[in-house]
């Protein structure tokens, strides 16, 4: 038990600590594989994969987007409804891994090989995130255990390619904390080329640089991010613009998706584009509110606190909340408010939400073949959405309270300023709204 005791008492990310964190991540990955084992054995049959809660976009898109036939995303020649509506970097990952599967054409064996390869790569991303969190947390390296064994990651790591974006976002924050400003911008820009949310982390950097009067760091990081994003996107914009732009047009026009608050307006006849306009407007207002919070707090907030609030606002106000989106928030939570009991309650709520999503989708896909004639599943699904949103709002309120009352911040209890602040750590305030300058 000594290694376990050492890990739970660890402060710095020493080599033994990192080793044991990787062991725990491997344990989490094994459990993740077991949750998908029924589908691995039975080849993902249409409705049953939802009932057994082992659906994966890896296998679904491999067979329906031309990748089984070695057609590279954006250059398939398939009709629009079969196009891969993903950002460039994830499309590259999906296409390159498909090219690595021996043979051509769809078969259960090639489908399984594609799933296993992408699962393994996602697990590597997971391990990198855990190590990055251990180093970014500085004197609280043990908090990375939460990421290594997070139920939200165990259950959704093989659902989509999101862990690639989470890895790049986490590494970008780590690079900023180490004062590698250009590298931080590049990593966040690449993350935004995989999923949109890493781009929002520049908002946290903006607020902190504005408050400390060191805007050069923001502009350098942002410029680096834009260059990195363009470097990945421009080749596809020039050669397959319609296919490249489909992710953005699809996101804007699509109706309210699963687990979104906008499902409540589905019966009103409101179009997907109108919902997008309202959703984006509310998110913009939320960002302004978060900026105001950051610029008026008596002590400069920490990077992770602002980042969590921004991403949480995007998820709460967005038109879609897929189960794997919880992975966007887990590393940020561990850096923003590492409280074990609260974390476990949150994860249990997300597990409940995850389960009822698949029961609901099993009923929908089977045309009522499962759970037909009863509203129980719909009621549970509604409760899952409500519980997920209430818990996330509760965490946001607690983080706002930590910002307003920095003496309650557990990360700062040992005298630390902000482990992620990098070049602006311990800097004097230069711009504070509604208050005299703080030291």
Coordinates of N, CA and C in Angstrom, one line a residue, residues 157-316:
X157 N -14.5 7.9 -23.5 CA -13.2 8.1 -24.2 C -13.2 7.4 -25.5
X158 N -14.0 6.4 -25.7 CA -14.1 5.7 -27.0 C -15.3 6.1 -27.8
X159 N -16.0 7.1 -27.4 CA -17.2 7.5 -28.1 C -16.9 8.4 -29.3
X160 N -15.8 9.2 -29.2 CA -15.5 10.1 -30.3 C -14.0 10.5 -30.2
X161 N -13.5 11.4 -31.0 CA -12.1 11.8 -31.0 C -11.8 13.0 -30.1
X162 N -12.7 13.3 -29.2 CA -12.6 14.5 -28.4 C -11.3 14.6 -27.5
X163 N -10.8 13.4 -27.1 CA -9.6 13.5 -26.3 C -8.4 14.1 -27.0
X164 N -8.4 14.1 -28.3 CA -7.3 14.8 -29.0 C -7.4 16.3 -28.7
X165 N -8.6 16.8 -28.8 CA -8.7 18.3 -28.5 C -8.4 18.6 -27.1
X166 N -8.9 17.7 -26.2 CA -8.7 17.9 -24.7 C -7.2 17.9 -24.5
X167 N -6.4 17.0 -25.1 CA -5.0 16.9 -24.9 C -4.3 18.2 -25.4
X168 N -4.7 18.6 -26.5 CA -4.0 19.9 -27.1 C -4.3 21.1 -26.2
X169 N -5.6 21.2 -25.7 CA -6.0 22.3 -24.8 C -5.2 22.2 -23.5
X170 N -5.1 21.0 -22.9 CA -4.4 20.9 -21.7 C -2.9 21.2 -21.8
X171 N -2.3 20.7 -22.9 CA -0.9 21.0 -23.2 C -0.7 22.5 -23.4
X172 N -1.6 23.1 -24.1 CA -1.5 24.6 -24.3 C -1.5 25.3 -23.0
X173 N -2.3 24.9 -22.0 CA -2.3 25.6 -20.7 C -1.0 25.3 -20.0
X174 N -0.5 24.1 -20.1 CA 0.7 23.7 -19.4 C 1.9 24.5 -20.0
X175 N 1.9 24.7 -21.3 CA 2.9 25.5 -22.0 C 2.9 26.9 -21.5
X176 N 1.7 27.5 -21.4 CA 1.6 28.9 -20.9 C 2.1 29.0 -19.5
X177 N 1.8 28.0 -18.7 CA 2.3 28.0 -17.3 C 3.8 27.9 -17.2
X178 N 4.4 27.4 -18.3 CA 5.9 27.3 -18.3 C 6.5 28.4 -19.1
X179 N 5.7 29.4 -19.4 CA 6.1 30.7 -20.1 C 6.5 30.4 -21.5
X180 N 6.0 29.4 -22.1 CA 6.3 29.1 -23.5 C 5.0 29.7 -24.3
X181 N 5.0 31.0 -24.5 CA 3.8 31.6 -25.0 C 3.5 31.2 -26.4
X182 N 4.5 31.2 -27.3 CA 4.2 30.8 -28.7 C 3.7 29.4 -28.7
X183 N 4.4 28.5 -28.0 CA 4.0 27.1 -28.0 C 2.5 26.9 -27.5
X184 N 2.2 27.7 -26.5 CA 0.9 27.6 -25.9 C -0.2 28.0 -27.0
X185 N 0.1 29.1 -27.7 CA -0.8 29.5 -28.7 C -0.9 28.5 -29.8
X186 N 0.2 27.9 -30.2 CA 0.2 26.9 -31.3 C -0.7 25.7 -30.9
X187 N -0.5 25.2 -29.6 CA -1.3 24.1 -29.1 C -2.8 24.4 -29.0
X188 N -3.1 25.6 -28.5 CA -4.5 26.0 -28.5 C -5.1 26.1 -29.9
X189 N -4.3 26.7 -30.8 CA -4.8 26.8 -32.2 C -5.1 25.5 -32.8
X190 N -4.2 24.5 -32.6 CA -4.4 23.1 -33.1 C -5.6 22.5 -32.4
X191 N -5.7 22.8 -31.1 CA -6.9 22.3 -30.4 C -8.2 22.8 -31.0
X192 N -8.2 24.1 -31.4 CA -9.4 24.7 -32.0 C -9.6 24.1 -33.4
X193 N -8.6 23.5 -34.0 CA -8.7 22.9 -35.3 C -9.3 21.5 -35.2
X194 N -9.3 21.0 -33.9 CA -9.9 19.7 -33.6 C -11.3 19.8 -33.1
X195 N -11.5 20.7 -32.1 CA -12.8 21.1 -31.6 C -12.8 22.6 -31.3
X196 N -13.9 23.2 -31.3 CA -13.9 24.7 -31.2 C -13.5 25.2 -29.8
X197 N -13.8 24.4 -28.8 CA -13.7 24.9 -27.4 C -12.3 25.4 -27.0
X198 N -11.2 24.8 -27.4 CA -9.9 25.3 -27.0 C -9.6 26.8 -27.4
X199 N -10.3 27.2 -28.4 CA -10.2 28.6 -28.8 C -10.7 29.6 -27.7
X200 N -11.7 29.1 -27.0 CA -12.3 30.0 -25.9 C -11.3 30.2 -24.8
X201 N -10.3 29.3 -24.7 CA -9.3 29.5 -23.6 C -8.5 30.8 -23.8
X202 N -8.4 31.3 -25.0 CA -7.8 32.6 -25.2 C -8.5 33.7 -24.4
X203 N -9.8 33.5 -24.2 CA -10.6 34.5 -23.4 C -10.1 34.6 -22.0
X204 N -9.7 33.5 -21.4 CA -9.2 33.6 -20.1 C -7.8 34.3 -20.1
X205 N -7.0 34.0 -21.1 CA -5.7 34.6 -21.2 C -5.9 36.1 -21.4
X206 N -6.9 36.5 -22.2 CA -7.1 37.9 -22.5 C -7.4 38.7 -21.2
X207 N -8.3 38.1 -20.4 CA -8.8 38.8 -19.1 C -7.6 38.9 -18.2
X208 N -6.8 37.9 -18.0 CA -5.7 37.9 -17.1 C -4.6 38.9 -17.6
X209 N -4.3 38.9 -18.9 CA -3.3 39.8 -19.4 C -3.7 41.2 -19.4
X210 N -5.0 41.5 -19.6 CA -5.5 42.8 -19.5 C -5.4 43.3 -18.1
X211 N -5.8 42.5 -17.1 CA -5.8 42.9 -15.7 C -4.3 43.1 -15.3
X212 N -3.4 42.4 -15.7 CA -2.0 42.5 -15.3 C -1.2 43.5 -16.1
X213 N -1.9 44.0 -17.2 CA -1.2 45.0 -18.0 C -0.1 44.4 -18.9
X214 N -0.2 43.1 -19.2 CA 0.8 42.5 -20.0 C 0.1 41.9 -21.3
X215 N -0.4 42.7 -22.1 CA -1.2 42.3 -23.2 C -0.4 41.7 -24.3
X216 N 0.9 42.0 -24.3 CA 1.8 41.4 -25.3 C 1.7 39.8 -25.3
X217 N 1.6 39.3 -24.1 CA 1.5 37.8 -24.0 C 0.3 37.3 -24.6
X218 N -0.8 38.0 -24.5 CA -2.1 37.6 -25.2 C -1.9 37.7 -26.7
X219 N -1.4 38.8 -27.2 CA -1.3 38.9 -28.6 C -0.4 37.9 -29.2
X220 N 0.7 37.6 -28.6 CA 1.6 36.6 -29.1 C 1.0 35.3 -29.1
X221 N 0.3 34.9 -28.0 CA -0.3 33.6 -28.0 C -1.4 33.5 -29.0
X222 N -2.2 34.5 -29.1 CA -3.3 34.5 -30.1 C -2.8 34.4 -31.5
X223 N -1.8 35.2 -31.9 CA -1.3 35.2 -33.2 C -0.7 33.8 -33.5
X224 N 0.0 33.2 -32.6 CA 0.5 31.9 -32.8 C -0.6 30.9 -33.0
X225 N -1.7 31.0 -32.2 CA -2.8 30.1 -32.4 C -3.5 30.3 -33.8
X226 N -3.6 31.5 -34.2 CA -4.3 31.7 -35.5 C -3.4 31.2 -36.6
X227 N -2.1 31.3 -36.5 CA -1.2 30.8 -37.6 C -1.3 29.3 -37.6
X228 N -1.3 28.6 -36.4 CA -1.4 27.2 -36.3 C -2.7 26.7 -36.9
X229 N -3.8 27.4 -36.6 CA -5.1 27.0 -37.1 C -5.2 27.1 -38.6
X230 N -4.6 28.2 -39.1 CA -4.6 28.4 -40.6 C -3.7 27.4 -41.3
X231 N -2.6 27.1 -40.7 CA -1.7 26.1 -41.3 C -2.4 24.8 -41.5
X232 N -3.3 24.4 -40.6 CA -4.0 23.1 -40.7 C -5.2 23.2 -41.7
X233 N -5.9 24.4 -41.6 CA -7.1 24.5 -42.3 C -7.0 25.0 -43.7
X234 N -6.1 25.9 -44.0 CA -6.0 26.5 -45.3 C -5.9 25.5 -46.5
X235 N -5.0 24.5 -46.4 CA -5.0 23.5 -47.5 C -6.3 22.9 -47.8
X236 N -7.1 22.7 -46.8 CA -8.5 22.1 -47.1 C -9.4 23.1 -47.6
X237 N -9.3 24.4 -47.1 CA -10.1 25.4 -47.6 C -9.9 25.7 -49.0
X238 N -8.7 25.5 -49.5 CA -8.4 25.8 -50.9 C -8.7 24.7 -51.8
X239 N -8.7 23.5 -51.3 CA -8.9 22.3 -52.2 C -10.3 21.6 -52.0
X240 N -11.0 21.9 -50.9 CA -12.3 21.2 -50.7 C -13.1 22.2 -49.8
X241 N -13.4 23.4 -50.3 CA -14.0 24.4 -49.4 C -15.4 24.0 -49.0
X242 N -16.2 23.4 -49.9 CA -17.6 23.1 -49.5 C -17.6 22.0 -48.4
X243 N -16.7 21.0 -48.6 CA -16.6 19.9 -47.6 C -16.0 20.5 -46.3
X244 N -15.0 21.3 -46.4 CA -14.4 21.9 -45.2 C -15.4 22.7 -44.4
X245 N -16.2 23.5 -45.1 CA -17.1 24.4 -44.4 C -18.4 23.7 -43.9
X246 N -18.5 22.5 -44.2 CA -19.8 21.8 -43.8 C -19.9 21.7 -42.3
X247 N -18.8 21.6 -41.6 CA -18.8 21.5 -40.1 C -19.5 22.8 -39.6
X248 N -19.1 23.9 -40.1 CA -19.6 25.2 -39.6 C -21.0 25.5 -40.1
X249 N -21.4 25.1 -41.3 CA -22.8 25.3 -41.7 C -23.7 24.3 -41.0
X250 N -23.2 23.1 -40.9 CA -24.0 22.1 -40.2 C -24.3 22.5 -38.7
X251 N -23.2 23.0 -38.1 CA -23.4 23.4 -36.7 C -24.4 24.6 -36.5
X252 N -24.4 25.5 -37.5 CA -25.3 26.6 -37.4 C -26.7 26.3 -37.8
X253 N -26.9 25.3 -38.7 CA -28.3 25.1 -39.2 C -29.0 23.9 -38.4
X254 N -28.2 23.1 -37.8 CA -28.8 21.9 -37.2 C -29.8 22.2 -36.1
X255 N -30.8 21.4 -35.9 CA -31.8 21.7 -34.8 C -31.2 21.4 -33.4
X256 N -31.9 21.6 -32.4 CA -31.4 21.3 -31.0 C -31.1 19.9 -30.9
X257 N -29.9 19.6 -30.3 CA -29.5 18.2 -30.2 C -29.8 17.6 -28.8
X258 N -29.3 16.4 -28.6 CA -29.5 15.7 -27.4 C -29.0 16.5 -26.2
X259 N -29.8 16.5 -25.1 CA -29.4 17.0 -23.8 C -29.2 18.5 -23.8
X260 N -29.6 19.2 -24.8 CA -29.5 20.7 -24.8 C -30.8 21.3 -24.2
X261 N -30.6 22.4 -23.5 CA -31.8 23.1 -23.0 C -32.7 23.6 -24.1
X262 N -32.1 23.7 -25.3 CA -32.9 24.1 -26.5 C -33.9 23.1 -26.9
X263 N -33.8 21.8 -26.4 CA -34.9 20.9 -26.7 C -36.2 21.3 -26.2
X264 N -36.2 22.1 -25.2 CA -37.5 22.6 -24.6 C -38.2 23.5 -25.6
X265 N -37.5 24.0 -26.7 CA -38.1 24.9 -27.7 C -38.4 24.2 -29.0
X266 N -38.1 22.9 -29.0 CA -38.2 22.1 -30.2 C -39.6 22.2 -30.8
X267 N -40.6 22.2 -29.9 CA -42.0 22.2 -30.4 C -42.5 23.6 -30.8
X268 N -41.7 24.6 -30.7 CA -42.2 25.9 -31.1 C -42.0 26.3 -32.6
X269 N -41.3 25.4 -33.3 CA -41.1 25.6 -34.7 C -39.9 26.5 -34.9
X270 N -39.2 26.9 -33.9 CA -38.0 27.7 -34.0 C -36.9 26.9 -34.9
X271 N -36.3 27.6 -35.8 CA -35.4 27.0 -36.7 C -34.0 26.8 -36.0
X272 N -33.2 25.9 -36.5 CA -31.9 25.7 -36.0 C -31.0 26.9 -36.0
X273 N -31.1 27.7 -37.1 CA -30.3 28.9 -37.3 C -30.7 29.9 -36.3
X274 N -32.0 30.0 -36.0 CA -32.5 31.0 -35.0 C -32.0 30.6 -33.6
X275 N -32.0 29.3 -33.3 CA -31.5 28.8 -32.0 C -30.0 29.1 -31.9
X276 N -29.3 28.9 -33.0 CA -27.8 29.2 -33.0 C -27.6 30.7 -32.7
X277 N -28.4 31.6 -33.3 CA -28.2 33.0 -33.1 C -28.5 33.3 -31.6
X278 N -29.5 32.8 -31.0 CA -29.8 33.0 -29.6 C -28.8 32.4 -28.7
X279 N -28.4 31.2 -29.1 CA -27.4 30.5 -28.3 C -26.0 31.3 -28.3
X280 N -25.6 31.7 -29.4 CA -24.3 32.4 -29.5 C -24.4 33.8 -28.8
X281 N -25.6 34.4 -28.9 CA -25.8 35.7 -28.2 C -25.7 35.5 -26.7
X282 N -26.4 34.5 -26.2 CA -26.3 34.2 -24.8 C -24.9 33.9 -24.3
X283 N -24.2 33.1 -25.1 CA -22.8 32.7 -24.8 C -22.0 34.0 -24.8
X284 N -22.2 34.9 -25.7 CA -21.4 36.1 -25.7 C -21.7 37.0 -24.5
X285 N -22.9 37.0 -24.1 CA -23.2 37.8 -22.8 C -22.6 37.1 -21.6
X286 N -22.6 35.8 -21.6 CA -22.0 35.0 -20.5 C -20.5 35.3 -20.4
X287 N -19.8 35.4 -21.6 CA -18.4 35.7 -21.7 C -18.1 37.1 -21.1
X288 N -19.0 38.0 -21.5 CA -18.9 39.4 -21.0 C -19.0 39.4 -19.4
X289 N -19.9 38.6 -18.9 CA -20.1 38.5 -17.5 C -18.9 37.9 -16.8
X290 N -18.3 36.9 -17.4 CA -17.1 36.3 -16.9 C -15.9 37.2 -16.9
X291 N -15.8 38.0 -18.0 CA -14.8 39.0 -18.1 C -14.9 40.1 -17.0
X292 N -16.2 40.5 -16.8 CA -16.5 41.5 -15.7 C -16.1 40.9 -14.4
X293 N -16.4 39.7 -14.1 CA -16.0 39.0 -12.9 C -14.5 39.0 -12.7
X294 N -13.8 38.7 -13.8 CA -12.3 38.6 -13.7 C -11.7 40.0 -13.5
X295 N -12.3 41.0 -14.0 CA -11.7 42.4 -13.9 C -12.2 43.1 -12.7
X296 N -13.1 42.6 -12.0 CA -13.6 43.3 -10.8 C -13.3 42.6 -9.5
X297 N -12.9 41.3 -9.6 CA -12.5 40.5 -8.3 C -11.4 41.2 -7.6
X298 N -11.4 41.1 -6.2 CA -10.4 41.8 -5.4 C -9.0 41.2 -5.6
X299 N -9.0 39.9 -6.0 CA -7.7 39.3 -6.4 C -7.9 38.7 -7.7
X300 N -6.8 38.8 -8.6 CA -6.9 38.3 -9.9 C -7.3 36.8 -9.9
X301 N -8.3 36.4 -10.6 CA -8.7 35.0 -10.7 C -7.6 34.1 -11.3
X302 N -7.7 32.8 -11.1 CA -6.8 31.9 -11.7 C -7.2 31.5 -13.1
X303 N -6.3 31.2 -13.9 CA -6.5 30.8 -15.3 C -7.6 29.7 -15.4
X304 N -7.4 28.6 -14.6 CA -8.3 27.5 -14.7 C -9.7 27.8 -14.3
X305 N -9.9 28.8 -13.3 CA -11.2 29.2 -12.9 C -12.0 29.8 -14.1
X306 N -11.3 30.8 -14.7 CA -12.0 31.5 -15.8 C -12.2 30.5 -17.0
X307 N -11.2 29.7 -17.3 CA -11.4 28.7 -18.4 C -12.6 27.8 -18.2
X308 N -12.7 27.3 -16.9 CA -13.8 26.4 -16.7 C -15.2 27.1 -16.9
X309 N -15.3 28.3 -16.3 CA -16.5 29.1 -16.5 C -16.9 29.3 -17.9
X310 N -15.9 29.6 -18.7 CA -16.1 29.9 -20.2 C -16.6 28.7 -20.9
X311 N -15.9 27.6 -20.7 CA -16.3 26.3 -21.4 C -17.6 25.8 -20.9
X312 N -17.9 25.9 -19.5 CA -19.1 25.5 -19.0 C -20.3 26.3 -19.6
X313 N -20.1 27.6 -19.7 CA -21.1 28.4 -20.3 C -21.5 28.0 -21.7
X314 N -20.4 27.7 -22.5 CA -20.6 27.2 -23.8 C -21.4 26.0 -23.9
X315 N -21.2 25.0 -23.0 CA -21.9 23.8 -23.0 C -23.3 23.9 -22.5
X316 N -23.5 24.8 -21.5 CA -24.8 25.0 -20.9 C -25.8 25.7 -21.9

